[in-house]
Coordinates of C-alpha atoms in Angstrom, one line a residue:
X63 CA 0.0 0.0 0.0
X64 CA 2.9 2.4 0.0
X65 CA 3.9 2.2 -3.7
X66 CA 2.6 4.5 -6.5
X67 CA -1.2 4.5 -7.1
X68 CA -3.1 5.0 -10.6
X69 CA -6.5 5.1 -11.5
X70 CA -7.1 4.4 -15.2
X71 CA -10.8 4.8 -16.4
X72 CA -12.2 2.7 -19.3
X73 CA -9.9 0.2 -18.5
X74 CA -11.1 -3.2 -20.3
X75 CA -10.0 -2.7 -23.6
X76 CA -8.7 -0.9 -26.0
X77 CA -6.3 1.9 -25.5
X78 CA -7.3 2.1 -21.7
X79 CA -6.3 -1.5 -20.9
X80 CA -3.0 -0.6 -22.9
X81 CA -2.7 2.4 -20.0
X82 CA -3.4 0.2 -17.4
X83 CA -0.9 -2.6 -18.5
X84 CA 1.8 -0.1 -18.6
X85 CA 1.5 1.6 -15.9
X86 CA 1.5 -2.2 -13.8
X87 CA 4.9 -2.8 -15.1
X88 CA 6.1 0.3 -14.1
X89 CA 5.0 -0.8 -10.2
X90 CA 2.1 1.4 -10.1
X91 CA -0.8 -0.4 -8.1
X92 CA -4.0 0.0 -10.0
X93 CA -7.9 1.0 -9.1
X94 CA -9.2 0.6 -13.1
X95 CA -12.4 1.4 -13.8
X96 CA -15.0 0.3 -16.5
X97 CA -18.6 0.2 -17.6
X98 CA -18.6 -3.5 -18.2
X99 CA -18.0 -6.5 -16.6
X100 CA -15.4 -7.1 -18.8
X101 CA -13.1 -4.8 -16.2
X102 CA -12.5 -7.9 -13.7
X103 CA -11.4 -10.3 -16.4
X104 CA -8.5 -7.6 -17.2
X105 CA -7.8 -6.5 -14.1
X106 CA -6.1 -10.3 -13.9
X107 CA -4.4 -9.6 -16.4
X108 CA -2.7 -6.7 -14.7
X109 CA -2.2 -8.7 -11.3
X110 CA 0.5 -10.7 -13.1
X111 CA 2.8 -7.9 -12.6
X112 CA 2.5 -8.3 -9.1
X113 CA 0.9 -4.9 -7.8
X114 CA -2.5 -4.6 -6.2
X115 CA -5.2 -4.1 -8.4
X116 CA -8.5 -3.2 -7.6
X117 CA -11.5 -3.4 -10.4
X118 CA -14.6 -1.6 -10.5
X119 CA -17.4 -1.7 -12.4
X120 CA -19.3 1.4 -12.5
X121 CA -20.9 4.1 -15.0
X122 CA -19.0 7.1 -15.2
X123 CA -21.5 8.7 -17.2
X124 CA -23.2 9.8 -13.6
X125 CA -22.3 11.6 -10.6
X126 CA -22.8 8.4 -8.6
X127 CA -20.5 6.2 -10.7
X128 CA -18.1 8.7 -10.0
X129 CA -18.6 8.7 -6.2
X130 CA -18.0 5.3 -6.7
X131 CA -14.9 5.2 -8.4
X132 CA -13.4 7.6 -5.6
X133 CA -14.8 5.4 -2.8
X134 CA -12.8 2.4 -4.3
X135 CA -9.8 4.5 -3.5
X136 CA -10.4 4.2 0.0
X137 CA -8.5 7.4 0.9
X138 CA -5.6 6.4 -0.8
X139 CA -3.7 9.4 -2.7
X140 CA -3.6 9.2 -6.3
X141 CA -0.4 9.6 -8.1
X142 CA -1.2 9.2 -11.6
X143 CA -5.1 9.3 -13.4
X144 CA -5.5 8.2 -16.6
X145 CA -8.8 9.6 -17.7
X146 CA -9.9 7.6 -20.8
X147 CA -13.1 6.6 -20.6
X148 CA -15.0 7.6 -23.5
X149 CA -18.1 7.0 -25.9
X150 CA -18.9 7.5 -29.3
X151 CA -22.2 7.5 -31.1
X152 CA -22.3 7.5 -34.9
X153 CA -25.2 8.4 -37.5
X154 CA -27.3 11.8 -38.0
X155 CA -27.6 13.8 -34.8
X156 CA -31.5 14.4 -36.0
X157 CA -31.8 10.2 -36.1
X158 CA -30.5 9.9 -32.6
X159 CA -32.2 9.3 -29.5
X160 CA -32.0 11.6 -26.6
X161 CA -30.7 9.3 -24.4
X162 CA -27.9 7.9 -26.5
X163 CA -26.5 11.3 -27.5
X164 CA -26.6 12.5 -23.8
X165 CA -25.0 9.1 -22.4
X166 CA -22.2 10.5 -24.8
X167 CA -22.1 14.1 -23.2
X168 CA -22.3 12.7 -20.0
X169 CA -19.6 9.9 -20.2
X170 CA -17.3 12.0 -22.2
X171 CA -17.7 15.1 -20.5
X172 CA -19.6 15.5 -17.3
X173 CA -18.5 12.4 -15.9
X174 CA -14.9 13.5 -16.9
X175 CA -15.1 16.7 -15.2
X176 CA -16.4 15.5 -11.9
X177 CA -13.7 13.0 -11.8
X178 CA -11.2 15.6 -13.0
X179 CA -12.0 17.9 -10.1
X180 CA -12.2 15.9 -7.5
X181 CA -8.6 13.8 -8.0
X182 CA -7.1 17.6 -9.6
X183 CA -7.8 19.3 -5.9
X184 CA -5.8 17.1 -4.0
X185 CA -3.1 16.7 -6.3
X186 CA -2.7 20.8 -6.3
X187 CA -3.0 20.6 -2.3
X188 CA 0.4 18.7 -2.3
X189 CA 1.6 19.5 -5.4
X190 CA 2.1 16.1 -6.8
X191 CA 0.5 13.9 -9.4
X192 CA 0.3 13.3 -13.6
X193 CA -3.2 13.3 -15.3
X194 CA -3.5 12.2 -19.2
X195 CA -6.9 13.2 -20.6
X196 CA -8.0 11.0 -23.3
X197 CA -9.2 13.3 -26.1
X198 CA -8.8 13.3 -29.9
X199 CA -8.3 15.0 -33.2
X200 CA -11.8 14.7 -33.8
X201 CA -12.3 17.7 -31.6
X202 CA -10.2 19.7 -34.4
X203 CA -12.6 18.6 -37.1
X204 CA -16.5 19.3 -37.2
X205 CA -17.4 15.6 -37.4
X206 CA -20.3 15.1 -39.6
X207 CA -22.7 12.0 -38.8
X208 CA -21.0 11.6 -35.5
X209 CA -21.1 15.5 -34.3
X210 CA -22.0 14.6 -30.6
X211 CA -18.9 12.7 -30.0
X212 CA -16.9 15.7 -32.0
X213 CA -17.8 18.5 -30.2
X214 CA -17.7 16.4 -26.9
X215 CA -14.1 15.8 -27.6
X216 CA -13.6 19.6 -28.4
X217 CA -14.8 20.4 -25.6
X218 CA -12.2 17.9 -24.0
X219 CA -9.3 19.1 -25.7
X220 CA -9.7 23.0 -25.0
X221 CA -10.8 22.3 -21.1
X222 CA -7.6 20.2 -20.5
X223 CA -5.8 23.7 -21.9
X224 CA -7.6 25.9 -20.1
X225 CA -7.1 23.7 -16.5
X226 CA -3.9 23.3 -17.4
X227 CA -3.1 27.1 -17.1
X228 CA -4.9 27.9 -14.5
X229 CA -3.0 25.3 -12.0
X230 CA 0.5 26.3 -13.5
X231 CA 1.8 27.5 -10.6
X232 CA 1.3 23.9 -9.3
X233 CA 4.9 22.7 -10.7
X234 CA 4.4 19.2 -9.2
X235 CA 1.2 18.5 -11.7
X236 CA 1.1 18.3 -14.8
X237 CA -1.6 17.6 -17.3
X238 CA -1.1 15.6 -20.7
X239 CA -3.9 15.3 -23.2
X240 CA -3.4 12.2 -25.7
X241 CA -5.1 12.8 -29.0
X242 CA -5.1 9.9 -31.4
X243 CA -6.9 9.6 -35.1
X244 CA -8.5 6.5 -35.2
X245 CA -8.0 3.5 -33.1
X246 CA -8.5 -0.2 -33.4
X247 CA -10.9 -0.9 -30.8
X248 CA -14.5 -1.9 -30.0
X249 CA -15.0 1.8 -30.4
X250 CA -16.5 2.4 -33.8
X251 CA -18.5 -1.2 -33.0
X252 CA -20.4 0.7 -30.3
X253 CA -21.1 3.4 -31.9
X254 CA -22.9 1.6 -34.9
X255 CA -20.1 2.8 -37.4
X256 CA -19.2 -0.2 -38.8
X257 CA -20.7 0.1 -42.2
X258 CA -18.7 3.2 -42.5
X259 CA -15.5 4.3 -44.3
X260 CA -13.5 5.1 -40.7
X261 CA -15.2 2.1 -39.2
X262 CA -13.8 -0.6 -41.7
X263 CA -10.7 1.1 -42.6
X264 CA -7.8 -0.9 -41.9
X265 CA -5.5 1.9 -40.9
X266 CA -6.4 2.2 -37.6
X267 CA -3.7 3.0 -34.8
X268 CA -2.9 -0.2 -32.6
X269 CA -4.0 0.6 -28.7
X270 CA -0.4 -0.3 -27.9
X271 CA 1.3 2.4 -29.6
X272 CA -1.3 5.1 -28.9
X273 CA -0.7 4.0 -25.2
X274 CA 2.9 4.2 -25.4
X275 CA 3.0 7.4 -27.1
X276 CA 0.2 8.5 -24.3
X277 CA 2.2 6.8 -21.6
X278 CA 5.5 8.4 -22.6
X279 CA 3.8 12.1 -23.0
X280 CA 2.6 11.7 -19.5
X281 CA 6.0 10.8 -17.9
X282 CA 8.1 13.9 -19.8
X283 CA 5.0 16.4 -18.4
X284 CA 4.3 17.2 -22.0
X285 CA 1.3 19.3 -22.6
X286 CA -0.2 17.8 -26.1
X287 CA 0.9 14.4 -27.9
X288 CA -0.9 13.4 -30.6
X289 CA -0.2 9.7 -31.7
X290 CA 0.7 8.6 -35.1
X291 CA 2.3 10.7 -37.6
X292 CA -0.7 10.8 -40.0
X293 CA -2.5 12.1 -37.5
X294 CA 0.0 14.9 -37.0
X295 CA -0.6 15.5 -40.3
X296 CA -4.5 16.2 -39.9
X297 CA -4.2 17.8 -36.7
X298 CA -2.1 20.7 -38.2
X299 CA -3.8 20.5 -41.4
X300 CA -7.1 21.0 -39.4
X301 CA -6.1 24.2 -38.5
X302 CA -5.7 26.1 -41.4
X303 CA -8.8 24.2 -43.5
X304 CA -12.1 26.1 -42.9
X305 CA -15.0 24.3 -41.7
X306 CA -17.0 23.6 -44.1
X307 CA -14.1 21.6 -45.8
X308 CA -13.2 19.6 -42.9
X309 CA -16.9 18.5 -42.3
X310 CA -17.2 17.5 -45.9
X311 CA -14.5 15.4 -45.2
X312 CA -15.9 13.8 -42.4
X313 CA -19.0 13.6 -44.1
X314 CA -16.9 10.6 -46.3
X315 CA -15.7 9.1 -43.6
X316 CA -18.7 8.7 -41.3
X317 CA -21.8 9.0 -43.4
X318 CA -23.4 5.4 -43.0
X319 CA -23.3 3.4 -46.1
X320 CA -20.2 5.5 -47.3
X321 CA -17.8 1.8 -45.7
X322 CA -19.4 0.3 -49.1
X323 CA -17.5 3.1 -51.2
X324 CA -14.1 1.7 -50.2

């Protein structure tokens, strides 16, 4: 109970479980955190690197999940957070339900900020701790046929900049925000995106490397990393390409059907 402690949120697969690996065989012990059953089968996974792992299953996308998470702590102080849970929804934002694009906003924002505030005080208080923030280049790009998740990640992206200025004072924390393109993960499965051109590409980034790249960030205290040099690309293209160009673009990419063009 004395070594490092990390919490890493949507933690069962994907680029979270790639988090959560790493940060095991660095020594941390882990509280990881999921949505899913799913989050006990990896948390074994973890325990083979023979730290103490703890794993929750709880919705993040409420306040109470939230309490939750910080209950399983039990009062222990958090050296590292690895925000990453997140959730997509694909198709028209006029086809979708209420609930489904709210569960979105909620998981990938509200739930995010209540987590983010509560870990974020007591890391300022002694002036120690690393967060990474799992956001995306999708928050550069107006994302046409999945504009929920989009603007949820903007929102995600220019927060993390805006905390991370107001606590830079606070030399001991430091705030990373991991943006990768897309990933290979149940992501685009969830969000009913298969039939399009992103969801059957076979470009994706592997979890692994986006992790690493994340992971590696997060130990230098750097500010911004986003993972994969194509994505580089489009992040910095993004920025000089007016927006009514980059959400024709994503129209191709995300429009359902449009996997059948390829």
């Amino acid at each position: 109970m004395a070594g490092k402690f990390a919490i890493v949120t949507g933690a069962s697969t994907g680029i979270g479980f790639e988090l959560a690996s790493i940060a095991a065989e660095n020594g941390y012990d882990l509280l990881v955190v999921a949505d899913e059953p799913l989050i006990d089968a990896a948390a074994q996974d973890f325990k083979q690197n023979n730290v103490d792992v703890v794993s929750l299953e709880a919705d993040l996308a409420t306040l109470e999940g939230v309490d939750a998470l910080l209950a399983a702590t039990n009062g222990r102080k958090v050296d590292l957070l690895c925000a990453n849970a997140g959730r997509g929804l694909g198709h028209g934002f006029l086809d979708q339900d209420v609930a489904d694009w709210r569960r979105v906003v909620d998981t990938n924002i509200t739930g995010t900020l209540y987590l983010l505030q509560k870990v974020l005080k007591e890391m300022v208080a002694r002036d120690a701790g690393k967060v990474l923030i799992t956001g995306s280049i999708a928050g550069f790009i107006p994302g046409s046929f999945q504009a929920v998740y989009n603007g949820s990640k903007a929102f995600v992206d220019s927060f993390a900049d805006a905390i991370r200025n107001e606590i830079k004072e606070n030399k001991g924390v430091t705030i990373t925000t991991l943006m990768p393109g897309p990933v290979e993960t149940e992501f685009f499965d969830r969000a009913d995106m298969l039939d399009t051109s992103v969801g059957s590409s076979e470009s994706k980034s592997d979890p692994a490397d986006v992790a690493r790249d994340g992971w590696d960030a997060l130990m230098k205290g750097e500010a911004h990393i986003v993972s994969g040099w194509k994505n580089k690309i489009q992040a910095a293209v993004a920025h000089v390409t007016p927006a009514a160009v980059l959400a024709e673009q994503h129209r191709k990419m995300a429009e359902p059907g449009s996997g059948d063009d390829d």
